[in-house]
Coordinates of C-alpha atoms in Angstrom, one line a residue:
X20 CA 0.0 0.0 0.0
X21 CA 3.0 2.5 1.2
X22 CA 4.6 1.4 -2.3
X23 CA 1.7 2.8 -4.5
X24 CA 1.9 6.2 -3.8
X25 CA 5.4 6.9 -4.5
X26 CA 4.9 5.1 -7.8
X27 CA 2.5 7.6 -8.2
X28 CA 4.4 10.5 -8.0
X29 CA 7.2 8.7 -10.2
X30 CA 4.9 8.9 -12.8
X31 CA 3.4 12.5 -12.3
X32 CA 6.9 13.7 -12.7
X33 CA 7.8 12.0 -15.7
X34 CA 4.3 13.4 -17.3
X35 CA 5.4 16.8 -16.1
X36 CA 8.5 16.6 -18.0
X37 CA 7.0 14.9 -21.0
X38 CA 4.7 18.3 -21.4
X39 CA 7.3 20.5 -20.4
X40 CA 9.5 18.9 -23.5
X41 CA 6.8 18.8 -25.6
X42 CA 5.9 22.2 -25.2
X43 CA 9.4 23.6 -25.6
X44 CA 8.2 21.6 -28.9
X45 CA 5.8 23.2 -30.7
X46 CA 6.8 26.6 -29.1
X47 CA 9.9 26.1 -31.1
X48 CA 8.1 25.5 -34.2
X49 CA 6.1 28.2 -33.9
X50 CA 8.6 30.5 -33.1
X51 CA 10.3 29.0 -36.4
X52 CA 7.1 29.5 -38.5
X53 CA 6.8 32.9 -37.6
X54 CA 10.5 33.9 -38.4
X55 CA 9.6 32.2 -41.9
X56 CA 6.5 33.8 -42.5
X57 CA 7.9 37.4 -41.7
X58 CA 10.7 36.6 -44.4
X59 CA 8.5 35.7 -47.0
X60 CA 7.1 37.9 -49.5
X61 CA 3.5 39.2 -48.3
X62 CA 0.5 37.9 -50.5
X63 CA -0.6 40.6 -53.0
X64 CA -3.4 42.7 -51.7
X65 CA -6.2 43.4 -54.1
X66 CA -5.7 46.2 -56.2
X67 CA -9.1 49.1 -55.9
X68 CA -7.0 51.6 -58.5
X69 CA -5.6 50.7 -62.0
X70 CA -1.4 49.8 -62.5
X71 CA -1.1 53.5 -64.0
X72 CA -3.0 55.2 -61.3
X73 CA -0.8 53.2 -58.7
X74 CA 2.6 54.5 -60.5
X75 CA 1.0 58.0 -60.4
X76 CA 0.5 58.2 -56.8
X77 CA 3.5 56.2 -55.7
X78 CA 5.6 59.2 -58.3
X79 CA 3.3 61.8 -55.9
X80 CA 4.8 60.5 -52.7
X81 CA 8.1 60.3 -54.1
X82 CA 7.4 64.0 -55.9
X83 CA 6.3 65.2 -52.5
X84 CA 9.4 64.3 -50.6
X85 CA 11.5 65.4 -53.2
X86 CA 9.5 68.9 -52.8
X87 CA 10.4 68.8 -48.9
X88 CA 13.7 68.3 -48.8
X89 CA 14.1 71.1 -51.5
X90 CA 11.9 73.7 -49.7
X91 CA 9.5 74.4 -52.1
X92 CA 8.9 77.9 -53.5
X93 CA 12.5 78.5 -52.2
X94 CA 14.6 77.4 -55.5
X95 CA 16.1 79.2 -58.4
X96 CA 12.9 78.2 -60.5
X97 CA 10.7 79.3 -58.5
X98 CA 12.4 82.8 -57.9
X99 CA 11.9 83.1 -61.8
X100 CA 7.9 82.8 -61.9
X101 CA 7.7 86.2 -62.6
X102 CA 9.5 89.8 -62.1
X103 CA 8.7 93.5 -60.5
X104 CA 7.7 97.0 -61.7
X105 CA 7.3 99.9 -60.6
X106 CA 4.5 102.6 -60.8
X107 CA 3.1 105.3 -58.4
X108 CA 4.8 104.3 -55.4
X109 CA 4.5 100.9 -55.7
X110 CA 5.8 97.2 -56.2
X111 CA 4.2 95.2 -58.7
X112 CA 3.9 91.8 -60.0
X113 CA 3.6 90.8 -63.5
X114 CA 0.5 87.9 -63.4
X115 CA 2.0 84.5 -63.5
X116 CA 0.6 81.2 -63.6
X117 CA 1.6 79.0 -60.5
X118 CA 0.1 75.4 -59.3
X119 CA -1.4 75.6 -55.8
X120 CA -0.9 72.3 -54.6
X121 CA -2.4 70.3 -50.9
X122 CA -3.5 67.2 -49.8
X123 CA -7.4 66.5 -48.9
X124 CA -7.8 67.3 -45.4
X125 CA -9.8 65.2 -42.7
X126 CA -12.8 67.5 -42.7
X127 CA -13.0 66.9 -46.6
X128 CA -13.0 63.4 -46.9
X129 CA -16.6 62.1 -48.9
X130 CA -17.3 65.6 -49.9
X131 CA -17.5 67.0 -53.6
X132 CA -14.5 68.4 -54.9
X133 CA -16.4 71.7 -56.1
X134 CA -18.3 72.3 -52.9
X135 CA -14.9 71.8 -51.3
X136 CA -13.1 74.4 -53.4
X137 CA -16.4 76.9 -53.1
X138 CA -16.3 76.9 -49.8
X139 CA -12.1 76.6 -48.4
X140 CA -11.0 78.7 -51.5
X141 CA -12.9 81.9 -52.0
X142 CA -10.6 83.6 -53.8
X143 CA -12.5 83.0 -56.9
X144 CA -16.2 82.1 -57.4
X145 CA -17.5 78.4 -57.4
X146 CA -18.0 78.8 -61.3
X147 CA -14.4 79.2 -61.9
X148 CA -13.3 76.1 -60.1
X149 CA -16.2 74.6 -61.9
X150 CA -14.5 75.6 -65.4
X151 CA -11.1 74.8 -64.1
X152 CA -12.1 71.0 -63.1
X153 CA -13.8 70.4 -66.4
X154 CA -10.9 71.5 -68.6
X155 CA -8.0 69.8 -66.0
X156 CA -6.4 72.7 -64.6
X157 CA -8.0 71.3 -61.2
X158 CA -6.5 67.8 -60.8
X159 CA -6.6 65.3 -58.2
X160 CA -3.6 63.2 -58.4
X161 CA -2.5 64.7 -61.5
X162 CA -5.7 63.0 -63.5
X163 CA -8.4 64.7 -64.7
X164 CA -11.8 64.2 -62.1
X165 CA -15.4 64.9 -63.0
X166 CA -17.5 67.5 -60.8
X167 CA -18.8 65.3 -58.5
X168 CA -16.0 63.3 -57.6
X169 CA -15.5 62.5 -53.7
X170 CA -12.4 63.5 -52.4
X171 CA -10.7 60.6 -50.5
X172 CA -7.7 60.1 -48.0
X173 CA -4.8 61.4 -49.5
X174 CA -5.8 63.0 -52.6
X175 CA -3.4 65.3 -53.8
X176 CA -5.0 68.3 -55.4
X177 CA -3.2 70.6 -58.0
X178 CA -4.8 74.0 -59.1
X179 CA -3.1 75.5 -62.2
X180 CA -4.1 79.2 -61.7
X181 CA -3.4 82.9 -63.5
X182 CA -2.1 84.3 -60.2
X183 CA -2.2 88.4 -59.5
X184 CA -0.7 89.7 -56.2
X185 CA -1.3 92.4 -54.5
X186 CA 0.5 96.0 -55.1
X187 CA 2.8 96.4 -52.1
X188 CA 5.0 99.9 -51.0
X189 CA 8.0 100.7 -53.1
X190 CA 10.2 101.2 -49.6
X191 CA 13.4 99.2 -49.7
X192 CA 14.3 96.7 -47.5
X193 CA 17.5 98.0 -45.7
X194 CA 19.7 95.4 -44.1
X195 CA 20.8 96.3 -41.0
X196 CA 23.2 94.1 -40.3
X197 CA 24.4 91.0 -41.8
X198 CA 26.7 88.2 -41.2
X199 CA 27.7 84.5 -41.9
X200 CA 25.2 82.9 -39.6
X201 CA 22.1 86.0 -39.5
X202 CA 20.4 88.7 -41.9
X203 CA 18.7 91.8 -40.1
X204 CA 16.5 94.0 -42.1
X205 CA 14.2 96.9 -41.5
X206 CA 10.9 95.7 -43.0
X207 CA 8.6 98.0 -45.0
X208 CA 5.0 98.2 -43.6
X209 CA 2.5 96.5 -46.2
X210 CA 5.6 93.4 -47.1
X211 CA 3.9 90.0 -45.4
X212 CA 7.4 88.1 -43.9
X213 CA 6.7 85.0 -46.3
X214 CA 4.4 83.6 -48.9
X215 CA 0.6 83.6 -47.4
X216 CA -2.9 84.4 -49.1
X217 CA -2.3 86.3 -52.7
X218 CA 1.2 87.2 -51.2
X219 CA 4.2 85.4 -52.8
X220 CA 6.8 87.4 -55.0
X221 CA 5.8 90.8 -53.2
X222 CA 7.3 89.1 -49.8
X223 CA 10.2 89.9 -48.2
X224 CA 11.9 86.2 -48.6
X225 CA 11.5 86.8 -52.3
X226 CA 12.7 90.0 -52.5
X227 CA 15.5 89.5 -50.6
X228 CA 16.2 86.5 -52.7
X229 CA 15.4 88.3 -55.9
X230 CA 16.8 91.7 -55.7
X231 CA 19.2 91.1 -52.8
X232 CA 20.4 87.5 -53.8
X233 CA 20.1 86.0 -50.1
X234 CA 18.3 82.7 -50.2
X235 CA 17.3 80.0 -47.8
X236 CA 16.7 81.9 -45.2
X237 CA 15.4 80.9 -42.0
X238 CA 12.6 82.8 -40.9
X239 CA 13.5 83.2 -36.8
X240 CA 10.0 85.3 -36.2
X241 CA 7.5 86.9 -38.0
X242 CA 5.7 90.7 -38.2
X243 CA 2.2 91.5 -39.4
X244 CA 2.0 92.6 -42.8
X245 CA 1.0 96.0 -41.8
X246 CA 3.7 96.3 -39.3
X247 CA 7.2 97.7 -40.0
X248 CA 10.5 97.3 -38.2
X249 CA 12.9 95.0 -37.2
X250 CA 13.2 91.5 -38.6
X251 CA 16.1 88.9 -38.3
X252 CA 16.8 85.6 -40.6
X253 CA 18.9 82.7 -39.8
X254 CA 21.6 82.0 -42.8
X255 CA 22.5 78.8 -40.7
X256 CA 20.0 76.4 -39.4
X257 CA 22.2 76.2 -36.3
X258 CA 22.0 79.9 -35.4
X259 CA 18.1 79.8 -36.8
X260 CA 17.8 77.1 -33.8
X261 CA 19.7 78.9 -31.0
X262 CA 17.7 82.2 -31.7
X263 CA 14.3 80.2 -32.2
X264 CA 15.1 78.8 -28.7
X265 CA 15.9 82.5 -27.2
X266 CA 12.7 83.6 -28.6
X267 CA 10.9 80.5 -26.8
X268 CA 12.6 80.7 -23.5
X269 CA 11.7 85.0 -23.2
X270 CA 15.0 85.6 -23.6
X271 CA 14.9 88.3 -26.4
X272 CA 14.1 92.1 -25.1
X273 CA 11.3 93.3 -27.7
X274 CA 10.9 96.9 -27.7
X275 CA 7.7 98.4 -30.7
X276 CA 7.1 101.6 -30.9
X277 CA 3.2 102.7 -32.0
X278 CA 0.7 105.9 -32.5
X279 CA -2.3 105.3 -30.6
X280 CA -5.6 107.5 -30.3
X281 CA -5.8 109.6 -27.3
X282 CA -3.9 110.7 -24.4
X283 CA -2.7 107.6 -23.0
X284 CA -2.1 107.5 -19.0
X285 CA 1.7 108.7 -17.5
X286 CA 3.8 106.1 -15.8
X287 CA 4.3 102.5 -17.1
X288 CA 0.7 100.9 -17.8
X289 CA 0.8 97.1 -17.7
X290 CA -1.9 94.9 -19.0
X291 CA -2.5 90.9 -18.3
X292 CA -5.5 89.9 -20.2
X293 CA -5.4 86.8 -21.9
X294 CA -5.8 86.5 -25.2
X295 CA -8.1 84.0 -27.6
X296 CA -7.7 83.5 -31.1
X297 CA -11.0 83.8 -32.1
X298 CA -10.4 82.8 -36.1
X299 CA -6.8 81.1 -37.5
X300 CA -8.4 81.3 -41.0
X301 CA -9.1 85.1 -41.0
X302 CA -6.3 86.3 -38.2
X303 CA -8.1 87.6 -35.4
X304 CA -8.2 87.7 -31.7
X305 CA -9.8 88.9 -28.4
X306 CA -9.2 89.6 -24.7
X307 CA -11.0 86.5 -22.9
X308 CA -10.8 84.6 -20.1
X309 CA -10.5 81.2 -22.5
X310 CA -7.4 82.6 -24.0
X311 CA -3.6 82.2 -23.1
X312 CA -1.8 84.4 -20.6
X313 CA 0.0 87.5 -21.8
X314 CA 1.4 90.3 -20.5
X315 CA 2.4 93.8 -22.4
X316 CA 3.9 96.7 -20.7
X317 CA 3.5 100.4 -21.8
X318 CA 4.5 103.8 -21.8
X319 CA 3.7 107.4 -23.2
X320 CA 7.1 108.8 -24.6
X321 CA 5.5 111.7 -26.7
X322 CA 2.3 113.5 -27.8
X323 CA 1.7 114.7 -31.3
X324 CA -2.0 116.7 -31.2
X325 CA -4.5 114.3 -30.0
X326 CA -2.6 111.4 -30.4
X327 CA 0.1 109.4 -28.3
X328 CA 3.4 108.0 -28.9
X329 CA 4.1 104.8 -26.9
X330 CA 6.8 102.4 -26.1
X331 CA 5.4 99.1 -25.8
X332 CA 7.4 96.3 -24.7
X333 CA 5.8 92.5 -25.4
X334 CA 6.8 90.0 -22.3
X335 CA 4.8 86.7 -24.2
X336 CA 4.8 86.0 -27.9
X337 CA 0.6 86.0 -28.7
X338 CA -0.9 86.6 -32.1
X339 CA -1.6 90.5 -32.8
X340 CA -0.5 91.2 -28.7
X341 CA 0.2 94.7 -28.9
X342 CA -2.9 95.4 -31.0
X343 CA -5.3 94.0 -28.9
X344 CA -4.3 94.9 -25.1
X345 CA -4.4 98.9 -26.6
X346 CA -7.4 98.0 -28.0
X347 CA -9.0 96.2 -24.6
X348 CA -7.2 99.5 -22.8
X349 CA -9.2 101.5 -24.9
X350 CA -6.3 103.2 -27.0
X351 CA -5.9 101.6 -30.4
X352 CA -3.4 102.1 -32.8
X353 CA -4.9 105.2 -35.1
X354 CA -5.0 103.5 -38.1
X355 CA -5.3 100.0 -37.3
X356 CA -7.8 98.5 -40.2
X357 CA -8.7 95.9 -37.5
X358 CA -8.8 96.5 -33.9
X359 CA -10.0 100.4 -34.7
X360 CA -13.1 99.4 -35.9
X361 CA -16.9 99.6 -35.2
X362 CA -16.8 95.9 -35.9
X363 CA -15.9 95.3 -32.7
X364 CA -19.0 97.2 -31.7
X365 CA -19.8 100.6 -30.6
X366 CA -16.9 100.4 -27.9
X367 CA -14.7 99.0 -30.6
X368 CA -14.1 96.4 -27.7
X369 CA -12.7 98.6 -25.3
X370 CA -12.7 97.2 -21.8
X371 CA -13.8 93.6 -23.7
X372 CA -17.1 95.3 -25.2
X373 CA -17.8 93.7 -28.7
X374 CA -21.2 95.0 -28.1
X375 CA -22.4 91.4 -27.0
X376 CA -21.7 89.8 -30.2
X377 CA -20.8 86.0 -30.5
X378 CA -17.5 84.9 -31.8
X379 CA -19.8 83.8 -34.8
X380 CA -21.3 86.9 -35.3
X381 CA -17.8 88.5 -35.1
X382 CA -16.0 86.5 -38.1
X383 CA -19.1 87.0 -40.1
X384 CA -18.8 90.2 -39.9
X385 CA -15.1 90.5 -40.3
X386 CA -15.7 89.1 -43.5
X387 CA -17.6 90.8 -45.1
X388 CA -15.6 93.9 -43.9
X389 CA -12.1 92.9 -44.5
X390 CA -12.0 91.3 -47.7
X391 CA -8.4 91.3 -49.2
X392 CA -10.6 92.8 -52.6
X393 CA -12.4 95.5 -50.8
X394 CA -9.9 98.2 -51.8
X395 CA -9.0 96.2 -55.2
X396 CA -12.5 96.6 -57.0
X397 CA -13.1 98.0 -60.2
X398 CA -12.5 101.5 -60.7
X399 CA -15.5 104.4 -60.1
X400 CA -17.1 104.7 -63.5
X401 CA -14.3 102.1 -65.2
X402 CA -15.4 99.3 -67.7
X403 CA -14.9 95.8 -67.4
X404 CA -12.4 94.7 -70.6
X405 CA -13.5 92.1 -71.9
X406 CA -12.0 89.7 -74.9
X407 CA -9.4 91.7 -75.9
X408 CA -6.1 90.4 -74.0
X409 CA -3.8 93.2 -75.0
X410 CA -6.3 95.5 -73.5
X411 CA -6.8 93.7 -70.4
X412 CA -2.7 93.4 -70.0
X413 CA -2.6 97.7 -70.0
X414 CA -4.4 98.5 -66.8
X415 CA -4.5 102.2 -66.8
X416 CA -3.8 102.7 -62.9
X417 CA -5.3 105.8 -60.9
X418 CA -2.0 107.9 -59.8
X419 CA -2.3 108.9 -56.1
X420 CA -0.8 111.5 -55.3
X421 CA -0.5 109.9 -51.5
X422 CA 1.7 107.0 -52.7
X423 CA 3.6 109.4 -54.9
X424 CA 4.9 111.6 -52.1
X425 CA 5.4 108.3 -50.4
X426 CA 7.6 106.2 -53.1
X427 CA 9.4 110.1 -53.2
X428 CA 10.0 110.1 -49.8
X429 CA 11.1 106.0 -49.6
X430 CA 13.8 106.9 -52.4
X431 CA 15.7 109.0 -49.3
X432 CA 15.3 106.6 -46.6
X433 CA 18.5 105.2 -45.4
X434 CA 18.9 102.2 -43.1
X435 CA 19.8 103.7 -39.8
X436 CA 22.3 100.7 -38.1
X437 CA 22.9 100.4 -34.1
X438 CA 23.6 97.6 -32.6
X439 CA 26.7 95.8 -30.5
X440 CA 28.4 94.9 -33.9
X441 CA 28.8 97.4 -36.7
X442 CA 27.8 96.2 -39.7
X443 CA 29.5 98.1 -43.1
X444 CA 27.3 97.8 -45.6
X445 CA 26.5 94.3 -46.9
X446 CA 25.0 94.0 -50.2
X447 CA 25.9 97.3 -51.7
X448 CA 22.9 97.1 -54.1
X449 CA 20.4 99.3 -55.5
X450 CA 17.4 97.9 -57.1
X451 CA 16.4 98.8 -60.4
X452 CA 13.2 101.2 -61.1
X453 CA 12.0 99.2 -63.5
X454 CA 8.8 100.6 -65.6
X455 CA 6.1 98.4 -66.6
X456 CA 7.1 96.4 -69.8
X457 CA 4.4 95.1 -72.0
X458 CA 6.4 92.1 -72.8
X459 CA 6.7 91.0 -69.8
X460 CA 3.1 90.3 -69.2
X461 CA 1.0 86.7 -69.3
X462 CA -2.8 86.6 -70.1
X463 CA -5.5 84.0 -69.4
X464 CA -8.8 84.5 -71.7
X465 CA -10.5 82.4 -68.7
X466 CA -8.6 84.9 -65.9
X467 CA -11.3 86.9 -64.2
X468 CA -8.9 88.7 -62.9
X469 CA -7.2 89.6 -66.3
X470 CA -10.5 91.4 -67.5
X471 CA -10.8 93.6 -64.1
X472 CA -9.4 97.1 -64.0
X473 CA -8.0 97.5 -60.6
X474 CA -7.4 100.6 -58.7
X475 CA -4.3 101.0 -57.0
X476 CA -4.4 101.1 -52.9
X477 CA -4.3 103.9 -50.5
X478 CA -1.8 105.3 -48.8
X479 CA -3.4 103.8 -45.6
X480 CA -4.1 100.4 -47.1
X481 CA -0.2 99.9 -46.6
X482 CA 0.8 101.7 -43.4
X483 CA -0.2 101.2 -39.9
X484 CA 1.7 103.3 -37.0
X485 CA 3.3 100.1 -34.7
X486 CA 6.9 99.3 -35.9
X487 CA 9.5 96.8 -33.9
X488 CA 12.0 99.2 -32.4
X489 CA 14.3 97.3 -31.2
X490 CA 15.4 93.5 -30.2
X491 CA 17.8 92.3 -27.8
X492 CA 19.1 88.7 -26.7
X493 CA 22.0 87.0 -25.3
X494 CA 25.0 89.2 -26.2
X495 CA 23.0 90.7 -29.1
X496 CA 21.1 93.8 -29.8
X497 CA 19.6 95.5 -33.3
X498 CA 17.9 98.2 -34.0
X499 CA 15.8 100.4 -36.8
X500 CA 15.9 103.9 -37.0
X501 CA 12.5 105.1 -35.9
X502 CA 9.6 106.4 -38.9
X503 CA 8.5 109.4 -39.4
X504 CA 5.1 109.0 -38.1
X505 CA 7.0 108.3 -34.4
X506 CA 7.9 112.0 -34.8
X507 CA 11.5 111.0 -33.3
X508 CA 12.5 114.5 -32.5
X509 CA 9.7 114.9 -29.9
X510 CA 11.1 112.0 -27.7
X511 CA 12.7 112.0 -24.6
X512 CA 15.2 109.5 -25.5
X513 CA 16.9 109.6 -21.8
X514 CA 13.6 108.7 -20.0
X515 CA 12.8 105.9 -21.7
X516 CA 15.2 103.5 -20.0
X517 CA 14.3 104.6 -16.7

């Protein structure tokens, strides 16, 4: 009986290690099997598009990587799209054609590719796109699409298009300084930084790269179109980095000067409202307590009439900062197109008062009043040209006097240097006045814009009174001399440090 039992558990552990082994086994095989299955080919998946359409949009990845690595719109060929002229006190473009090219978004996905366009791209009028997708200038995946066609994941769409940019000051671009690793310029009001909207040529990367021959830059930080004043562009991406990071940390000392409307209070007045963008797509913000922190310091340093000169002295990095705390403060920059504005309701959102208006509301609104065209219609009592292209090409523009005086008066600014290093003069270039030349032109008989007679803009469509004064980081410091709306001569210079 006492035998039986230990024979018993003779067995069990003989059975254990039977199972053991054999599982040690068929893990082994399976471990095998897997190793073999990852090294062999993978079946073919079935194919939902046609051998040529594959090869096309494997050549579109390949295309669009190429496209990265070169920086697109920042190579030789591109610089050559087109060329300035000069009339009335302004830079112009000649009309080129250029391919507008992005991939479907998210939000697209399943919807027409006309609705799409009607709706993202109101630059031109649904019937346009309509035109330009029936006769393949609007491609999706470089094939020709019907109307109707659903967009899907990936889609790459190309728009050929007769481009026109807007007219943009005459002022030069004066470097202030220059080196091996940066570029520091005084930027003209009315010059966006980079390509954006119907900007592209008439930006200050082009024209720098065009007139001034210094390409691939590295855009460090950016100034609203409207704003003038101190700029700086990394040559190297390692000192592009190590400014970027200065920038980041609040380590860079920014110092704007601006006009504003009124009287504004003596002493340093600081303001902490937080700011919310209210639309990415149309540029706008607002004081609210959803927004980020920020923080702006200023101070009166002159009076000219009714109006105030004021040092204002950013200590975060928000969209349009300056613009809105003087507007919440209730003295907005005199001819700000934006933030001086009944739009904002009867306050013009002084104190926060939109006049109880939703955000909705607000853009709508905006809209309809800041259209990039408002002040690019046709001409009071001009015709419409129609079919005839030479005519179309010879826009007789309206001389203004304003710009005039102004393009006179940009002929005699000089760059006005200061900074720790003295910079000699870098480029040693004047740019050509060139006239317009009728050979230079393109025309498009399906253009609309080809057939419009536009009138050229205001003096105050390309000037607002805020400029970037100065900018100092570690061991660095530019720069500008002030404008002339700052009325320099009235400031107290010594009390401004204090």
């Amino acid at each position: 009986m006492f035998g039986r039992p230990q024979i018993l558990m003779k067995f069990f552990r003989q059975l254990k290690t039977i199972i053991h082994s054999a599982n040690y086994y068929y893990y082994d095989r399976w471990v095998l099997s897997t190793i073999q299955k990852d090294l062999s080919p993978l079946p073919k998946k079935r194919n939902t598009i046609s051998t040529d359409e594959l090869f096309d949009a494997k050549r579109v990845k390949l295309d669009t990587k190429s496209l990265k690595t070169k920086r697109p719109g920042l190579t030789d060929e591109k610089y050559d799209e087109t060329s300035y002229y000069f009339e009335n006190g302004l830079r112009k473009v000649y009309p080129y054609f250029f391919t507008f090219t992005t991939f479907t978004k998210g939000r697209w996905v399943g919807e027409k590719i006309l609705d799409v366009f009607a709706r993202e791209f109101r630059a031109h009028p649904a019937e346009e796109y309509k035109r330009s997708i029936e006769t393949g200038k609007l491609t999706v995946n470089y094939e020709k699409v019907p109307v109707d066609y659903r967009l899907k994941h990936n889609d790459l769409l190309a728009n050929i298009v007769h481009r026109h940019e807007v007219p943009v000051s005459l002022q030069s671009i004066t470097i202030v300084h220059m080196d091996e690793d940066i570029v520091v310029v005084n930027k003209p009001a009315s010059i966006p930084v980079h390509p954006c909207g119907r900007y592209r040529h008439n930006t200050v990367v082009f024209i720098l790269a065009k007139s001034h021959n210094l390409k691939n830059l590295r855009t460090i930080h950016r100034l609203d179109r409207l704003t003038s004043g101190l700029l700086i562009f990394g040559r190297t991406s390692k000192k592009a980095r190590e400014l970027e990071q200065q920038i980041r940390n609040r380590q860079v000392q920014k110092e704007y000067v601006c006009r504003v409307e009124g009287r504004f209070p003596d002493g340093i007045i600081e303001c902490n409202e937080p700011i919310q963008v209210v639309s990415y797509k149309i540029g706008v913000c607002r004081v609210s307590p959803n927004g980020k922190d920020c923080r702006t310091t200023f101070r009166r340093i002159s009076e000219v009439g009714d109006c105030s000169i004021v040092l204002c002295k950013p200590l975060t990095g928000r969209m349009h900062q300056i613009r809105v705390h003087l507007q919440y403060l209730g003295y907005p920059i005199v001819n700000d197109p934006l933030y001086n504005h009944e739009v904002f309701g009867p306050s013009k959102g002084r104190g926060g008062d939109i006049g109880g208006k939703s955000d909705e509301q607000l853009i709508n609104n905006l809209i309809k009043i800041h259209n990039a065209e408002n002040w690019l219609g046709v001409e009071e009592g001009g015709d419409v040209l129609m079919g005839n292209p030479l005519k179309c090409e010879i826009k007789t523009s309206v001389p203004n006097e304003d710009l005039i005086e102004i393009g006179a008066q940009n002929s005699k600014i000089t760059s006005m240097v200061a900074s720790i290093t003295e910079a000699p003069p870098q480029t040693g270039h004047e740019e050509p006045i060139d006239p317009f030349d009728l050979n230079k032109t393109t025309y498009d008989p399906h253009c609309h814009e080809c057939k419009v007679n536009y009138r050229d803009p205001n003096a105050k469509d390309l000037l607002m009174y805020l400029h970037a004064w100065k900018y100092k980081g570690v061991d660095w410091e530019y720069r500008t001399e002030l404008p002339d709306w700052a009325c320099k001569e009235l400031i107290d210079y010594d009390t401004i440090d204090q």
